Coordinates of C-alpha atoms and ligand atoms in Angstrom, one line a residue:
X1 CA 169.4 -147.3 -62.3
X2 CA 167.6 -143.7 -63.3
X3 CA 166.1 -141.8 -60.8
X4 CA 162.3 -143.1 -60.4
X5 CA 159.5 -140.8 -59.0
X6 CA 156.9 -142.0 -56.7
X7 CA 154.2 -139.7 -55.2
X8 CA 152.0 -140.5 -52.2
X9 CA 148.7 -138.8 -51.6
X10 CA 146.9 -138.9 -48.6
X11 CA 143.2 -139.0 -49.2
X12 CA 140.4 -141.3 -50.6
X13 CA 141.3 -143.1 -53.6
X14 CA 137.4 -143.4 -54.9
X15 CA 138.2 -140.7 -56.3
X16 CA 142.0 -139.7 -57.9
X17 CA 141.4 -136.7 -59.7
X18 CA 145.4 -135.9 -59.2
X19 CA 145.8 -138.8 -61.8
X20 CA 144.8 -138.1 -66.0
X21 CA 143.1 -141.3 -67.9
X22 CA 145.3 -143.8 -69.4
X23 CA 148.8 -143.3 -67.6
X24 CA 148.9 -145.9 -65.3
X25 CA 150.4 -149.4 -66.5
X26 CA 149.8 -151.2 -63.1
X27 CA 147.6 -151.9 -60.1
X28 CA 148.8 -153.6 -57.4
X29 CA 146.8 -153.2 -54.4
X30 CA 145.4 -155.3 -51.2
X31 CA 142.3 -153.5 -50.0
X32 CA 140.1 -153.9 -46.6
X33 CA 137.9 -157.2 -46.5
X34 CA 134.5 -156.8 -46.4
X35 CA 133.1 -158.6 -43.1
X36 CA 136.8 -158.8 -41.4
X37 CA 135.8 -157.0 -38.2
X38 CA 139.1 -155.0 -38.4
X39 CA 137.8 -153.0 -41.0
X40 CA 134.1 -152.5 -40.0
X41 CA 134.8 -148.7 -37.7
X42 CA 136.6 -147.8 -41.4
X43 CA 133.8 -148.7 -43.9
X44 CA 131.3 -147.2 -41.6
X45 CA 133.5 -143.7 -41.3
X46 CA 133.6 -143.5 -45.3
X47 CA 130.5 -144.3 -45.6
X48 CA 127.7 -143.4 -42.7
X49 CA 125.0 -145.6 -45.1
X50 CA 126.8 -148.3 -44.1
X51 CA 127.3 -147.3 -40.2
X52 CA 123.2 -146.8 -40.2
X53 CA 122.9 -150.1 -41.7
X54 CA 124.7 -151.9 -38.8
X55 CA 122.7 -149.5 -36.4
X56 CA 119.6 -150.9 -37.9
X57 CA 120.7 -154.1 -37.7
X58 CA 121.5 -153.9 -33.9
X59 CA 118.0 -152.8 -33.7
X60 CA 115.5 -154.7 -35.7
X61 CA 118.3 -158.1 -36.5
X62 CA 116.7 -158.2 -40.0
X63 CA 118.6 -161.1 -42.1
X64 CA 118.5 -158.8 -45.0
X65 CA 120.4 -156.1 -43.4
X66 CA 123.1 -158.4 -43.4
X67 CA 123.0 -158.5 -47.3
X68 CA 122.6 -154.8 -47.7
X69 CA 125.7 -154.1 -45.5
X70 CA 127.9 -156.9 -47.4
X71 CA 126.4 -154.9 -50.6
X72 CA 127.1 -151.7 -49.7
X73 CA 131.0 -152.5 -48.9
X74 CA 131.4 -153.8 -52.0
X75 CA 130.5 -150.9 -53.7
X76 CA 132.2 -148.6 -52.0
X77 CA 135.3 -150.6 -53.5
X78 CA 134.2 -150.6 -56.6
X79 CA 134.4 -146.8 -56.5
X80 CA 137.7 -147.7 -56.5
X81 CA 138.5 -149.9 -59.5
X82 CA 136.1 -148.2 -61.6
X83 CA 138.5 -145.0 -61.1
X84 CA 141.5 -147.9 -61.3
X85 CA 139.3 -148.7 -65.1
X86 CA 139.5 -144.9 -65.8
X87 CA 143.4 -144.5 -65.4
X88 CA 145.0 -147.9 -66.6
X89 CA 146.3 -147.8 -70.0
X90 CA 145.0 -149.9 -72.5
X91 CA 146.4 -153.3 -71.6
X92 CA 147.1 -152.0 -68.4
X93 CA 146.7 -154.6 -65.6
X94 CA 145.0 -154.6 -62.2
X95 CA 146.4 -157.1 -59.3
X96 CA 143.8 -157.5 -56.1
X97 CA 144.4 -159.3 -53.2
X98 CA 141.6 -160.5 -51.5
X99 CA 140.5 -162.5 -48.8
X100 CA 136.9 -164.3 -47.9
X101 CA 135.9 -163.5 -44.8
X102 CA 134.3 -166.1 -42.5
X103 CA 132.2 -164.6 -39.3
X104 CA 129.1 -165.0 -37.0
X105 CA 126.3 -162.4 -36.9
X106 CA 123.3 -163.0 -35.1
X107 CA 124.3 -166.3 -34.2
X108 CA 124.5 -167.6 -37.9
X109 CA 127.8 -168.6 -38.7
X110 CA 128.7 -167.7 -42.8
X111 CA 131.5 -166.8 -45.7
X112 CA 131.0 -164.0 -47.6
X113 CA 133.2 -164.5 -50.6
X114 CA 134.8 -161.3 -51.5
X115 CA 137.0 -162.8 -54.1
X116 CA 133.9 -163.5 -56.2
X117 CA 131.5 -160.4 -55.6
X118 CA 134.9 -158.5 -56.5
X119 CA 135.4 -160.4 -59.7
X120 CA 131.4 -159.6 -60.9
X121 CA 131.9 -156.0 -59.7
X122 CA 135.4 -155.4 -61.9
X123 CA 133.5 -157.6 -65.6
X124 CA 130.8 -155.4 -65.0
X125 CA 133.0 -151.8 -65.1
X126 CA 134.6 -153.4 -68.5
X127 CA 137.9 -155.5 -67.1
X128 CA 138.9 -158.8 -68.5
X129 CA 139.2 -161.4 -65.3
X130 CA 142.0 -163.2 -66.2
X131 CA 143.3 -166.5 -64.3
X132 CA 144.2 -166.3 -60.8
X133 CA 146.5 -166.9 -58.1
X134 CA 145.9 -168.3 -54.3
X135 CA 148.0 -167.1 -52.3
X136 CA 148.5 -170.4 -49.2
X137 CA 149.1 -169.2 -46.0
X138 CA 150.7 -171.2 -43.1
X139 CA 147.1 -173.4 -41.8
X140 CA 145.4 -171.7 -38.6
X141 CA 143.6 -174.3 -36.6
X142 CA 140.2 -175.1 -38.2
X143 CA 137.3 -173.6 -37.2
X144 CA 134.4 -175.5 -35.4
X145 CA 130.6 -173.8 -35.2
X146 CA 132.6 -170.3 -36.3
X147 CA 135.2 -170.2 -32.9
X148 CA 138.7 -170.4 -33.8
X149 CA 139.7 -173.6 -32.4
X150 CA 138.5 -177.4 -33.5
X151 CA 137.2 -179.1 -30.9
X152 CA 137.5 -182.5 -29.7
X153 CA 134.0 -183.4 -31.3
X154 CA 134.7 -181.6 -34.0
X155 CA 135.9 -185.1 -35.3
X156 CA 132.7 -186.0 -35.6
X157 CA 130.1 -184.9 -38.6
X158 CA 128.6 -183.3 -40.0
X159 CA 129.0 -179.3 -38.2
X160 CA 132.8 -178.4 -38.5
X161 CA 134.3 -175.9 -41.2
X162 CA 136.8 -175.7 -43.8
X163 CA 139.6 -173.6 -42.7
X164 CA 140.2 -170.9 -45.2
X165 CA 143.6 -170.5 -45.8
X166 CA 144.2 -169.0 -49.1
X167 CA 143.6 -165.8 -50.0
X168 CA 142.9 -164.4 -53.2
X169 CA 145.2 -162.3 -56.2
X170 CA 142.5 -161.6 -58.9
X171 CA 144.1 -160.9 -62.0
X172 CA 142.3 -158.2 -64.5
X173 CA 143.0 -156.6 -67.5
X174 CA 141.7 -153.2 -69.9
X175 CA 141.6 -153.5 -72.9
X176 CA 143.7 -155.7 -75.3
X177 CA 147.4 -157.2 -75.0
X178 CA 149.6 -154.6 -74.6
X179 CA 151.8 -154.0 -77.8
X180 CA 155.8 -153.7 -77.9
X181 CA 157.6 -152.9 -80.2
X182 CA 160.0 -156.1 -81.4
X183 CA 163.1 -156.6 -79.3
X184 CA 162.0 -153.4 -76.8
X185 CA 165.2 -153.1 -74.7
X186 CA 163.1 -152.3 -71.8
X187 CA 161.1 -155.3 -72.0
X188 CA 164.2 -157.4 -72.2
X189 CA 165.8 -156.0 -69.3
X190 CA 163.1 -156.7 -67.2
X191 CA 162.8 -160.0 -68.1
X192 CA 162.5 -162.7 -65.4
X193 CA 164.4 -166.3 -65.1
X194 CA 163.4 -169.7 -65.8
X195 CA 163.0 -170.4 -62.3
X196 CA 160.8 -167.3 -61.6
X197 CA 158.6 -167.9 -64.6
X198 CA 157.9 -171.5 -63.4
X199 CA 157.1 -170.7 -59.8
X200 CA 155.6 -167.4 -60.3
X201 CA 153.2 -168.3 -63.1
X202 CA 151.8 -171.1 -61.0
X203 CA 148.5 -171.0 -59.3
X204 CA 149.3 -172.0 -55.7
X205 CA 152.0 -169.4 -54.2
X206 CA 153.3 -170.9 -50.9
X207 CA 154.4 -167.2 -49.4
X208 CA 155.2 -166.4 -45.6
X209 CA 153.0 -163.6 -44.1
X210 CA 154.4 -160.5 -42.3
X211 CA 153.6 -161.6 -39.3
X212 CA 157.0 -162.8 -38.2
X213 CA 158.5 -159.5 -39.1
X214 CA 156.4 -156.7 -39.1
X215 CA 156.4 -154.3 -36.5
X216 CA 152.8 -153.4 -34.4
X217 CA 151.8 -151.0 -36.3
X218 CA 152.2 -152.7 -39.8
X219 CA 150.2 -155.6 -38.7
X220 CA 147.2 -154.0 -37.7
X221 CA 147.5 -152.4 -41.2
X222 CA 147.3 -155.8 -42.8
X223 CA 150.5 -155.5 -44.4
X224 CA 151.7 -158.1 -47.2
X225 CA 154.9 -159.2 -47.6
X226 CA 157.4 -157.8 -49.9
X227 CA 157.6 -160.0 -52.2
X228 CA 153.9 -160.5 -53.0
X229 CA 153.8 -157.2 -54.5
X230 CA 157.2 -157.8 -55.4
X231 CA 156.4 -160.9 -58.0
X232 CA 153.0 -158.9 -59.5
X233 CA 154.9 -155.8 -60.1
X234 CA 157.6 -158.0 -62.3
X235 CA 155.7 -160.1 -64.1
X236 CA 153.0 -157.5 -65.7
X237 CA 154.9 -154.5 -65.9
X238 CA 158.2 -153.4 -67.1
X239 CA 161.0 -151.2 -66.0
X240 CA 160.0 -147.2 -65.7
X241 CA 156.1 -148.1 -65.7
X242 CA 153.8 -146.5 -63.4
X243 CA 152.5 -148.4 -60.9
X244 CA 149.2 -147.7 -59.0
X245 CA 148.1 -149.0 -55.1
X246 CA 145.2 -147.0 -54.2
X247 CA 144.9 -148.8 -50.5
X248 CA 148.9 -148.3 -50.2
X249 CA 148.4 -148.9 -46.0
X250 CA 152.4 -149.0 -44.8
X251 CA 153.7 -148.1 -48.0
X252 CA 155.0 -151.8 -49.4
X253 CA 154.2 -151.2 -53.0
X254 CA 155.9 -148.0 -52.7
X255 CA 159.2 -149.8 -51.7
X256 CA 158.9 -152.7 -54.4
X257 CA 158.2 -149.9 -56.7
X258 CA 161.8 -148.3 -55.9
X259 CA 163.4 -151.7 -55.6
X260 CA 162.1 -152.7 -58.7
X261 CA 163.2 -149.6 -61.3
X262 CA 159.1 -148.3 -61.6
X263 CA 157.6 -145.7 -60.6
X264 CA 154.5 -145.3 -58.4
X265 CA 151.3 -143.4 -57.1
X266 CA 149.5 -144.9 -53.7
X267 CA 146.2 -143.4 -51.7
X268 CA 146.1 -144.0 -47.9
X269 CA 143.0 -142.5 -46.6
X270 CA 143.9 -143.1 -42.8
X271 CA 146.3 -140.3 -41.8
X272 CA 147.8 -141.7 -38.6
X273 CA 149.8 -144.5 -41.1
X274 CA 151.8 -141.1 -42.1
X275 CA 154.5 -141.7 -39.8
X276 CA 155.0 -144.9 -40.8
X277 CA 155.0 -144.5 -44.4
X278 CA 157.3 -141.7 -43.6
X279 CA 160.0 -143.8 -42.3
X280 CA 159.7 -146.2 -45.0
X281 CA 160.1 -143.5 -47.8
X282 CA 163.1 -142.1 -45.6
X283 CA 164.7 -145.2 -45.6
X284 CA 164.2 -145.6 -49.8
X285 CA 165.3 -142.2 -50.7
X286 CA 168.9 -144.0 -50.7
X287 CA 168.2 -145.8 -53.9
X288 CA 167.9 -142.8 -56.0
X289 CA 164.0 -142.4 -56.2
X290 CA 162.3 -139.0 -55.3
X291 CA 159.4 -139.7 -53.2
X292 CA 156.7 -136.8 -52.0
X293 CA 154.3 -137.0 -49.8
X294 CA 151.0 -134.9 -50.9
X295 CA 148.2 -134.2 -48.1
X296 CA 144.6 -133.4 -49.9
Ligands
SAM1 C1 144.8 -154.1 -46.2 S1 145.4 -152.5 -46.0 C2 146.7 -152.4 -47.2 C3 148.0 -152.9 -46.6 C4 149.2 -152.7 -47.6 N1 149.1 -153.6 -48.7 C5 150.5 -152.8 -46.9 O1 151.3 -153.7 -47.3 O2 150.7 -152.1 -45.9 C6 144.2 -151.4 -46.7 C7 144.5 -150.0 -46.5 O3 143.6 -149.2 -47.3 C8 143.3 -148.0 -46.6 N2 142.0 -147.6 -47.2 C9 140.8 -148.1 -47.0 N3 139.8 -147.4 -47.8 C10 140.5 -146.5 -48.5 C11 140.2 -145.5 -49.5 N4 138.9 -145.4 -49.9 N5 141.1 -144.7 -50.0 C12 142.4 -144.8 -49.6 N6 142.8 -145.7 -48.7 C13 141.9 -146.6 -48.1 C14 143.2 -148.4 -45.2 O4 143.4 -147.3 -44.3 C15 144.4 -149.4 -45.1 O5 145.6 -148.8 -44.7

């Protein structure tokens, strides 16, 4: 396999000037939910609009606040994937997974579907949505007046939830189809089998967390599995592409990236992963890729 390159740059990824328009063929990226209490302290440290707003919120328990802090998360991903817009190639595709988040604020008990305010926020920067894939996670219990566990009269109607147990891979692309040029020997030798097609083209992807195998510090990271990044990066891109994961967390799209014969650019914002997505890259310099590490 030739030698791959794959760069890693610490900093915020709403803005990648290290990166020139058009050179990107892929995105594959999982990024923080909006309303998942892990990544509350984070929103509010990139953006202190959004720490005031809970502030007010604490103060004055306005129901709009709610809104405008749901709002304001939102946008500060679509910092993100307007930049993603700006450095795809035409044809280029963008992968997202997503998760709705389901929580309790002021006593009221709501979703806040991410996967859709995502999708407007991507049509309106100029991406095609194209179909999806949910991704089915073992079941957690359900949930019964927003506490994790069903309880005993939670058999009886009409006040318990649906469990949410899918999350989301939106599917966008720039542009038009991306042209080859008949018989491209590249294309062909990444081509996938029969069996891959058929399960990997289907909607419903029955796929494992991390949870059984990750290590402490990879969970709290959110980590997903290897081969979630794994399938996206093989079915829209070919061998020697560039691949893009501008909320790269422990590094996995890195690895697929080497595994996989392409090469890669991620963005971690939150420096103390470093030594984690140092021991990862140290363990992939084996398969002939060069990997740096660049610190804004
Ligand atoms: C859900 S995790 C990604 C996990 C990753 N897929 C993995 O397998 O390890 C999201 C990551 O994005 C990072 N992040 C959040 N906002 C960011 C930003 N604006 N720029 C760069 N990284 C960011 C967080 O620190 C976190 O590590």
């Amino acid at each position: 396999m030739p030698q791959t390159h794959h760069t890693v740059i610490i900093g915020n990824s709403q803005q990648m000037p290290e990166i020139a328009n058009q050179t990107i063929h892929l995105m594959v990226t999982s990024p923080p939910y909006p309303m998942i209490q892990m990544w509350d302290k984070q929103f509010c440290e990139l953006d202190p609009k959004i720490a005031a707003l809970w502030k007010k919120l604490e103060a004055e328990g306005k129901e709009e606040l709610v809104a405008e802090i749901y709002d304001a998360m939102h946008q500060n991903l679509a910092r993100v994937w307007a930049e993603t817009y700006r450095v795809l190639i035409d044809g280029g595709i963008a992968c997202i997974n997503i998760g709705d988040a389901t929580r309790s604020i002021n006593g009221k008990f709501r979703v806040f579907p991410n996967h859709s305010r995502t999708i407007e926020h991507c049509e309106k920067i100029g991406f095609t949505t194209l179909p999806y894939i949910l991704w089915k996670k073992p079941t957690t219990k359900p949930l019964y007046k927003g506490k994790g566990a069903y309880l005993g009269s939670g058999f009886l109607p009409p006040n318990a939830y649906v469990t949410l147990d899918c999350e989301f891979i939106l599917l966008f692309r720039k542009g038009k189809l991306r042209k080859f040029p008949p018989h491209d020997p590249t294309r062909y030798a990444s081509k996938l089998t029969k069996q891959q097609r058929d399960e990997w083209f289907s909607q419903i992807w029955n796929v494992t967390g991390t949870h059984q195998t990750a290590n402490e510090l990879e969970r709290r990271t959110a980590a997903y599995p290897d081969e979630i990044p794994e399938r996206l990066v093989r079915m829209f891109s070919v061998k020697g592409d560039c691949v893009l994961d501008p909320f790269l967390g422990s590094g996995t799209t890195t690895k697929v990236a080497v595994e996989t014969g392409r090469e890669s650019v991620g963005y971690e914002a939150d420096q103390n992963l470093l030594p984690l997505l140092r021991k990862k890259i140290e363990a992939l310099k084996v398969a002939m890729a060069e990997v740096r590490v660049v610190k804004r």
